XYZ file of C-alpha atoms in Angstrom:
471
model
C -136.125 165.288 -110.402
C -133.106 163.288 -109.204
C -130.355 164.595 -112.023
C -131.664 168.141 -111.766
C -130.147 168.614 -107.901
C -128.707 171.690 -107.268
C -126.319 172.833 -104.923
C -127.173 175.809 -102.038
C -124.153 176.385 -100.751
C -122.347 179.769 -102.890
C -125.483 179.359 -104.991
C -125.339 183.535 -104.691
C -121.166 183.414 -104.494
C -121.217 185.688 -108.216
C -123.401 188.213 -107.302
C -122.733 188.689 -103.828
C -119.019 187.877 -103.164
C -117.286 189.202 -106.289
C -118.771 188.281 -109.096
C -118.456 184.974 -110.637
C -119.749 184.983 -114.172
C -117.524 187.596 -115.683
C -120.097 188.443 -118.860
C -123.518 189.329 -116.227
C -124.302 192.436 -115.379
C -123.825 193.547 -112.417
C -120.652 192.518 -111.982
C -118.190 194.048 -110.780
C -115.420 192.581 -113.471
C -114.646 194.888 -116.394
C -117.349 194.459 -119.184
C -116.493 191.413 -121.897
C -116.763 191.417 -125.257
C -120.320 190.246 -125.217
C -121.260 192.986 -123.183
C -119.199 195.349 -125.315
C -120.714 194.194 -128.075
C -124.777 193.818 -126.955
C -124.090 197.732 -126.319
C -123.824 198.104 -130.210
C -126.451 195.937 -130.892
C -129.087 198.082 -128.854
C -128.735 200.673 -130.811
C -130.152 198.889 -134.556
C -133.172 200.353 -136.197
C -135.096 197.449 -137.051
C -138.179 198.421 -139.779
C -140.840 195.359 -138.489
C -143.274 196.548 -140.852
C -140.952 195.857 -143.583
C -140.713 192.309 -142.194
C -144.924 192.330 -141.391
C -145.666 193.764 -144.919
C -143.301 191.334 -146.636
C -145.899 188.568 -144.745
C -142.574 187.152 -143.155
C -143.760 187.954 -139.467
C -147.714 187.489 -138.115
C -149.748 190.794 -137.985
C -149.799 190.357 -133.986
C -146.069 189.329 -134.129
C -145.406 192.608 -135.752
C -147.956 194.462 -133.397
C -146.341 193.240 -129.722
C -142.621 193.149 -130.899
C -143.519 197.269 -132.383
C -145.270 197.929 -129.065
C -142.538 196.241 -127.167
C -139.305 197.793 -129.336
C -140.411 201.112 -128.911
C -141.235 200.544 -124.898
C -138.784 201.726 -122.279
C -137.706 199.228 -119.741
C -140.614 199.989 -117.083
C -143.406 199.618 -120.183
C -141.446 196.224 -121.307
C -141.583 194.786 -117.681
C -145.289 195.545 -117.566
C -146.022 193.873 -121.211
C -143.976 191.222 -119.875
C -146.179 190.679 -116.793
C -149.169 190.833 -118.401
C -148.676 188.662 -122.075
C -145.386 186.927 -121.125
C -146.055 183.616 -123.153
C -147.157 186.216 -126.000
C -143.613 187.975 -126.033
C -141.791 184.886 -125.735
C -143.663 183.531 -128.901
C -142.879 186.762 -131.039
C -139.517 186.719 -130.402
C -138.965 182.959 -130.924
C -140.946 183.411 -133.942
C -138.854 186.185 -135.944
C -135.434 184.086 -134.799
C -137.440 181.558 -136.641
C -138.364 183.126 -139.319
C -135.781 186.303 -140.759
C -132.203 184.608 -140.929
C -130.129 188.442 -140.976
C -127.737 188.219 -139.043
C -128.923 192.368 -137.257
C -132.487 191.107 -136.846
C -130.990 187.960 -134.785
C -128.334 189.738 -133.147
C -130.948 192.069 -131.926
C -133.636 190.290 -130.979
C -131.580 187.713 -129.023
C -130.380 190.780 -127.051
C -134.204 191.680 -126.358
C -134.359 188.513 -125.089
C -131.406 188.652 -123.061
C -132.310 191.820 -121.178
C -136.019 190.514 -120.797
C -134.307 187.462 -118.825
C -131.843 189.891 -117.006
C -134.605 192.308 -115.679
C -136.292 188.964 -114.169
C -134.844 185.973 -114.665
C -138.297 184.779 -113.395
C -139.558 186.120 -117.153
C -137.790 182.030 -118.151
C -140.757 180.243 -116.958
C -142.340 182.045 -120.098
C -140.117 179.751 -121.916
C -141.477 176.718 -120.911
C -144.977 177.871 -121.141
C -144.153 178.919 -124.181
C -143.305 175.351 -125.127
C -145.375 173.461 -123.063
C -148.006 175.081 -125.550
C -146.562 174.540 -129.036
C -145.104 171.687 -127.770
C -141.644 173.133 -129.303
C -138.608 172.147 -127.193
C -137.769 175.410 -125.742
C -133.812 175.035 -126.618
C -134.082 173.921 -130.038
C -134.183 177.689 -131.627
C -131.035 178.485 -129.779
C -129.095 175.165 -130.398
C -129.946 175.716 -134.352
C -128.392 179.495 -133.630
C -125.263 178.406 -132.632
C -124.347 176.909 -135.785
C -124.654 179.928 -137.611
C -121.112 182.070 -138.357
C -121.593 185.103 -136.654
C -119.771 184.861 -133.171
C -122.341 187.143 -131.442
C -125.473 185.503 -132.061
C -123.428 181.985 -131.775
C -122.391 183.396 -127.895
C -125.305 185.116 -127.382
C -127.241 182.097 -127.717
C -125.221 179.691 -125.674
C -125.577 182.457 -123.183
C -129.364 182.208 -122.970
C -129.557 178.581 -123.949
C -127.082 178.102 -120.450
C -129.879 180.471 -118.746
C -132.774 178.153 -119.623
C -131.127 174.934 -118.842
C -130.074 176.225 -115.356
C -134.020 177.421 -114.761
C -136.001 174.140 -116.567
C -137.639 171.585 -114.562
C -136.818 169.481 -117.972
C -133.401 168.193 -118.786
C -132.192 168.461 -122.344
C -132.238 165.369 -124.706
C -129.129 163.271 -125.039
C -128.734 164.424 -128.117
C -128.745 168.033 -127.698
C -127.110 167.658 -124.122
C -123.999 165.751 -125.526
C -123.959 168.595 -128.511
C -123.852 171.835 -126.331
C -120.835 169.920 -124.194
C -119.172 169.527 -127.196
C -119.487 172.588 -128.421
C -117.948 174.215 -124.941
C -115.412 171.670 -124.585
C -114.141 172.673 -128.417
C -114.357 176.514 -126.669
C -112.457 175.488 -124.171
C -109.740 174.325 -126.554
C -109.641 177.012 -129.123
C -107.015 179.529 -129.325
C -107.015 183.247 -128.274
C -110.745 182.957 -127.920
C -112.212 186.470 -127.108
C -115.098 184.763 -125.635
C -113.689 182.350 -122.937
C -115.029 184.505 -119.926
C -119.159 183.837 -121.314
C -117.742 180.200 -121.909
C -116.472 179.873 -118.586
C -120.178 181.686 -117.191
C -122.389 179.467 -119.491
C -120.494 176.340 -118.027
C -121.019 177.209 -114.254
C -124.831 177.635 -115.049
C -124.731 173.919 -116.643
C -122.971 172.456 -113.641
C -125.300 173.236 -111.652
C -127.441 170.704 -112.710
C -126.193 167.427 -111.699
C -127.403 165.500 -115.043
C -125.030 167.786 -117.211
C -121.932 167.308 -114.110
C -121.826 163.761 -115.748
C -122.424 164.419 -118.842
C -119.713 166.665 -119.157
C -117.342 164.173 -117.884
C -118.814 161.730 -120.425
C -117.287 164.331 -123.253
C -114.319 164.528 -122.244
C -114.307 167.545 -120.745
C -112.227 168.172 -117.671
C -108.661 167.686 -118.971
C -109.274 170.544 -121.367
C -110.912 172.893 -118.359
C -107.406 171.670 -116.029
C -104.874 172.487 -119.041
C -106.658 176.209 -119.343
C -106.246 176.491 -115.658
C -102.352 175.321 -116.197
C -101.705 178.028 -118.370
C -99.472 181.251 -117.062
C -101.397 183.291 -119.230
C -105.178 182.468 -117.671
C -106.116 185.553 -115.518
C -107.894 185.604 -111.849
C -111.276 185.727 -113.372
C -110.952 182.938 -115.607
C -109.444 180.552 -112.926
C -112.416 181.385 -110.423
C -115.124 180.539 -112.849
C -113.322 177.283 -114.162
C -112.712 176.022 -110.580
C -116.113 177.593 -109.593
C -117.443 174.639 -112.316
C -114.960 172.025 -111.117
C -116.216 172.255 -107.253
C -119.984 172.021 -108.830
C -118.630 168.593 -110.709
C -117.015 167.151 -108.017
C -120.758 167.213 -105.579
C -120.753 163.945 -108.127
C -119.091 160.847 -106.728
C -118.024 159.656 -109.984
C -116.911 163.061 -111.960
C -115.088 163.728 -108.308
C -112.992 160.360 -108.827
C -112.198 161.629 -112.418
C -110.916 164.642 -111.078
C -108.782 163.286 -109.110
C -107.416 160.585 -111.152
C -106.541 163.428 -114.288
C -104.341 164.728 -111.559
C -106.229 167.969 -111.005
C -104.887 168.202 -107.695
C -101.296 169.638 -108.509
C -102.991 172.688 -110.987
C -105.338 173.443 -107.936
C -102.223 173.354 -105.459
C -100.135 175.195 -107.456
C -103.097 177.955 -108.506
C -103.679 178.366 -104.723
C -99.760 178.848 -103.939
C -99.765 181.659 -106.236
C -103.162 182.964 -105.968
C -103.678 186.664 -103.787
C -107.713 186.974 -104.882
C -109.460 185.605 -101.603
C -112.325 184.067 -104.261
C -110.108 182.327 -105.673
C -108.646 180.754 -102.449
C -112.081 179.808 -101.109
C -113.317 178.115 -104.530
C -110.322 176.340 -104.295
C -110.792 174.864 -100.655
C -114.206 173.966 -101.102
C -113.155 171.841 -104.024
C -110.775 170.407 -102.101
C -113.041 169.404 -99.467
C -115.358 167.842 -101.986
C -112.339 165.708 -103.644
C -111.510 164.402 -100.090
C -115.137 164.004 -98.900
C -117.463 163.091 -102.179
C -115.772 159.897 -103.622
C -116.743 156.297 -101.824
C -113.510 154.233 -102.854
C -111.517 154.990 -99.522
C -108.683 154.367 -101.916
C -109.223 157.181 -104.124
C -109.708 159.650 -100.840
C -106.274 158.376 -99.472
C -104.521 158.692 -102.872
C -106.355 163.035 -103.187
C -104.527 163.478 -99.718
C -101.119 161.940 -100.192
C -101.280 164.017 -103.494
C -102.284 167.515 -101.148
C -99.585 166.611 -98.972
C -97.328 165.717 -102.187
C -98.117 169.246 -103.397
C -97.439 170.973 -99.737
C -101.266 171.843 -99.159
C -100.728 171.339 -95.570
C -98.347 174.090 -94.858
C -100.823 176.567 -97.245
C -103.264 175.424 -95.324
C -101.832 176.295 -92.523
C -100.947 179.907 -93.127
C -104.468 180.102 -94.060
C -105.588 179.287 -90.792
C -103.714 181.448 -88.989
C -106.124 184.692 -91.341
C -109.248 186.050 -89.735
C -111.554 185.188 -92.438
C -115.347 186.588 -92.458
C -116.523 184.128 -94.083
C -117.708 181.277 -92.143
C -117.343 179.047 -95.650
C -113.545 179.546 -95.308
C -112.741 178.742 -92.061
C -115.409 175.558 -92.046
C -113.189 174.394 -94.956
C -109.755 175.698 -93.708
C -110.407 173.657 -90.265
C -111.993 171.128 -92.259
C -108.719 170.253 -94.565
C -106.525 170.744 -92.182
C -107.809 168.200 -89.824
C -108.371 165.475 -92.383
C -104.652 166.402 -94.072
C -103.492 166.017 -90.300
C -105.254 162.513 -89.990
C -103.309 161.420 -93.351
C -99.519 162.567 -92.598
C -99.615 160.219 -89.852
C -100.342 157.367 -91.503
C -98.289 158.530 -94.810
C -95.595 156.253 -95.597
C -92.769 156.753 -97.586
C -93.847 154.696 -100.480
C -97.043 156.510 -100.264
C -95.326 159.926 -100.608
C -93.233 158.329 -103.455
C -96.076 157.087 -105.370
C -97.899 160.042 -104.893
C -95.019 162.566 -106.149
C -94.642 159.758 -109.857
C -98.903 160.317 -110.111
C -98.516 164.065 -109.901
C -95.444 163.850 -113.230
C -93.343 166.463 -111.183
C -90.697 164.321 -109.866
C -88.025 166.405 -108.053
C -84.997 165.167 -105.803
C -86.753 164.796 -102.863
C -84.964 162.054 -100.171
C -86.587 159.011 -101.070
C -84.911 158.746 -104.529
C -81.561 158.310 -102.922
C -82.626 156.344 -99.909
C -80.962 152.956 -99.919
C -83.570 151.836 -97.249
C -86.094 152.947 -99.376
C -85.511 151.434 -102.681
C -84.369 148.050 -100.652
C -87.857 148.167 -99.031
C -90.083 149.123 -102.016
C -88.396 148.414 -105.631
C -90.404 145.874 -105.799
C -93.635 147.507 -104.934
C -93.203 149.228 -108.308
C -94.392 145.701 -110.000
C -97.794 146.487 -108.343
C -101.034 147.104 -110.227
C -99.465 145.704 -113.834
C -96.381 147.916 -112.980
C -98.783 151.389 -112.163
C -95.432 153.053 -110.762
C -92.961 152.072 -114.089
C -95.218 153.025 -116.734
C -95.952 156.490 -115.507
C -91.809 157.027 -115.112
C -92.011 155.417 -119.112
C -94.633 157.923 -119.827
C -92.772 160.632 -118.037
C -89.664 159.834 -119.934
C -91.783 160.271 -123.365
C -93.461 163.393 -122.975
C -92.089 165.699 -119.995
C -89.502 168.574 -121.303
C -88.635 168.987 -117.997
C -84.656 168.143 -117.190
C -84.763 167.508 -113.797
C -88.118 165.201 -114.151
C -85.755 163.316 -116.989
C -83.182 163.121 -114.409
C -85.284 161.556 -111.642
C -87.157 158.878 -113.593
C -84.078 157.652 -114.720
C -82.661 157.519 -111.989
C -85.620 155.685 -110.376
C -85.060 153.322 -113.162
C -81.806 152.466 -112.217
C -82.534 152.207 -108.674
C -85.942 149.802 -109.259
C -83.351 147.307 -111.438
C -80.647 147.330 -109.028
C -82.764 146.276 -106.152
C -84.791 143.971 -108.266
C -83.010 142.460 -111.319
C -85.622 140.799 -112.702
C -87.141 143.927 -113.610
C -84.551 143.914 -116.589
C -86.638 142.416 -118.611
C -90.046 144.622 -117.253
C -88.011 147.542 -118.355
C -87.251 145.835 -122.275
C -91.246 145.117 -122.411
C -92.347 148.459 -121.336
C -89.781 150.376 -123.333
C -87.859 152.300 -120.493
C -84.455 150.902 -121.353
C -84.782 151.935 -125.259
C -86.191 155.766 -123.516
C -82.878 155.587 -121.509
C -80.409 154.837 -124.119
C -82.111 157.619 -126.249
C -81.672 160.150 -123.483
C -77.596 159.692 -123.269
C -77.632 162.096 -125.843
C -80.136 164.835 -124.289
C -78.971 168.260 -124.839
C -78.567 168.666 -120.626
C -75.805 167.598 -119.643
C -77.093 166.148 -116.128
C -79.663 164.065 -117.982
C -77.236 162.375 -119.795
C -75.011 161.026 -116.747
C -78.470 160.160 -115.051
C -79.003 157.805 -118.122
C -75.710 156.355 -118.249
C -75.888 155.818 -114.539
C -79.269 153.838 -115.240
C -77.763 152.265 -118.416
C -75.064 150.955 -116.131
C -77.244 149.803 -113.347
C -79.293 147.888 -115.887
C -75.867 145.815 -117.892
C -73.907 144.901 -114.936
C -74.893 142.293 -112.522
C -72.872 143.605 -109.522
C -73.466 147.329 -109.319
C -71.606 147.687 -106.098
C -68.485 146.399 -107.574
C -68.855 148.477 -110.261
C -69.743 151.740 -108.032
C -66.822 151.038 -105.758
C -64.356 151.260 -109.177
C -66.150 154.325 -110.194
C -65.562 156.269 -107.227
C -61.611 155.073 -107.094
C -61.530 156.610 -110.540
């Protein structure tokens, strides 16, 4: 099935090289609250023949899930291996059919250490369904909207299991429901949960099918403002880039990527990064973003922005390492020839644009380069004025002083070298943004403004420069 390709290459990258998905056992990360919790859980007293005698439960419901309760984990794996599409029915059929929150708390960890002693036992599942012809994620999907936060996690957690293991994709429906429901995760304050988030996530991306769809939600910009965060540890950055190099194997979600402007978060996470995971998560997605989109435009664009961001001279320290890995130096060597290949044919403009895309404008030379601005002001008209309304936008929303300072000064400098852009400036609402920022609290923002307001009332701004100075 074409939308359920995987990828090979650090299929294995959580168990064997660190430990990816933060919630599994195994790991070698600190236990989550999942974990913590499913500890607790184990140890319930559940009376079945209450249930059995109160006819809620099937006599031979109530005589395998007995058997089975009372089992130790060698006994389970043999009643497993034996009446597998039997144990998957008695467990689906109590979540079905007792609605306490201990009975479903419990039994969904049952199932979850059934699927973590063999996560072969999943093709149970399917049997399972194939059988009662019972979509084998509906029980979990109708669990989630329940109020308790453990059997709401618990059953993303196996419903991201069976997903990752089906030969059948999830309906539409369902499909744009779960991604939803993670993005809103995502997006929620302070949530104790974030790591089995981030974990149930990586399983779905997997799976190209759901790579789209989760672009179709909306997704991404939510994952890269996480990752933006000061306050988003080690872990949590692996596993979120860990499902951003799955998205990008996509053509289209890799063009996405690139044009939310992932590329400075991943630049700057690497800069400051010292876990070598993280590092080589974040090269291979780079080497997807440069090699997975088709528009040669969008490819050039992802390098000038690496180069923008100074990936080249990381890059280059990383090189110089003696990595084990064959991964990292195949995508070290890999970068930093196609990076090479780029800063020759990098112009200035192209480093200019580049820099306005990425929204951290800093006083680099081209902003005060004569030759440049005579050259390429009016190169800022292209693509319905791309260039000007990203400065405008800038000028809106950016708390940043010396970002204020820059795109007005770029405005100044665009209208001084091309006058008609006057009256661009009125449409888009830069000169109004200007004005306003002559009273900014900063005291260098203001004369940056009234610099630019100057530029943009006087008709001979070399006249009026030369009385300036003599002043």
């Amino acid at each position: 099935m074409a939308g359920y390709a995987r990828v090979s290459r650090y299929d294995e990258i959580s168990s064997n090289k660190g430990g990816g998905e933060v919630e599994d056992s195994g790991s070698s990360a600190p236990m989550s609250k999942l974990q913590q919790q499913a500890v607790h859980v184990r140890q319930s007293q559940i009376s079945w023949q209450s249930y059995f005698q109160g006819k809620v439960i099937t006599e031979d419901v109530f005589r395998f899930t007995q058997e089975y309760d009372k089992a130790d984990n060698e006994r389970r794996s043999q009643m497993v291996a034996t009446h597998g599409t039997q144990a998957i029915k008695s467990l689906l059929q109590i979540l079905q059919s007792i609605s306490k929150e201990q009975v479903l708390q419990y039994v969904l960890t049952l199932i979850d250490d059934l699927i973590e002693s063999d996560v072969n036992n999943i093709k149970y599942f399917h049997q399972h369904a194939d059988q009662s012809e019972v979509p084998v994620y509906s029980s979990f999907i109708k669990l989630m909207n329940r109020p308790d936060p453990y059997i709401v996690q618990m059953s993303s957690r196996l419903l991201s299991f069976l997903v990752l293991h089906s030969r059948h994709l999830m309906s539409a429906e369902d499909q744009r429901w779960y991604l939803h429901w993670i993005v809103q995760q995502l997006t929620t304050p302070n949530n104790a949960y974030m790591g089995c988030v981030a974990a149930a996530l990586q399983r779905l991306m997997r799976v190209e099918a759901y790579r789209l769809g989760y672009m179709h939600v909306h997704g991404i910009k939510p994952l890269l403002d996480v990752l933006a965060s000061r306050n988003t540890g080690f872990q949590m950055q692996y596993q979120l880039i860990f499902s951003l190099w799955l998205m990008a194997y996509s053509t289209k979600v890799a063009t996405h990527i690139i044009e939310l402007n992932a590329i400075p978060v991943l630049a700057d996470t690497l800069k400051a990064s010292g876990k070598e995971k993280v590092t080589r998560i974040i090269l291979a997605a780079f080497r997807n973003l440069l090699e997975k989109p088709t528009d040669k435009q969008i490819v050039h664009g992802a390098a000038t922005t690496m180069i923008s961001c100074k990936v080249p001279t990381v890059i280059a320290v990383l090189a110089n390492k003696q990595w084990q890995d064959e991964d990292i130096r195949s995508d070290v060597e890999s970068l930093q020839a196609k990076l090479e290949e780029y800063l020759l044919d990098l112009s200035s403009f192209d480093e200019y644009l580049s820099e306005v895309k990425s929204g951290r404008l800093q006083w680099s030379p081209v902003h005060k380069s004569d030759k440049f601005w005579r050259e390429n002001a009016q190169r800022l008209n292209e693509k319905n004025h791309e260039v000007l309304r990203i400065l405008t936008q800038l000028l809106q929303e950016s708390q940043d002083g010396t970002v204020l300072q820059v795109a007005a000064h770029d405005f100044g400098e665009y209208v001084r070298h091309y006058p008609r852009g006057k009256k661009v400036l009125d449409t888009l609402g830069g000169k109004q943004l200007i004005m306003g920022l002559m009273n900014h609290a900063d005291g260098q923002v203001r004369y940056e403004a009234l610099v630019a307001v100057q530029k943009m009332m006087v008709q001979n701004w070399e006249f009026l420069g030369r009385q300036l100075k003599a002043e």
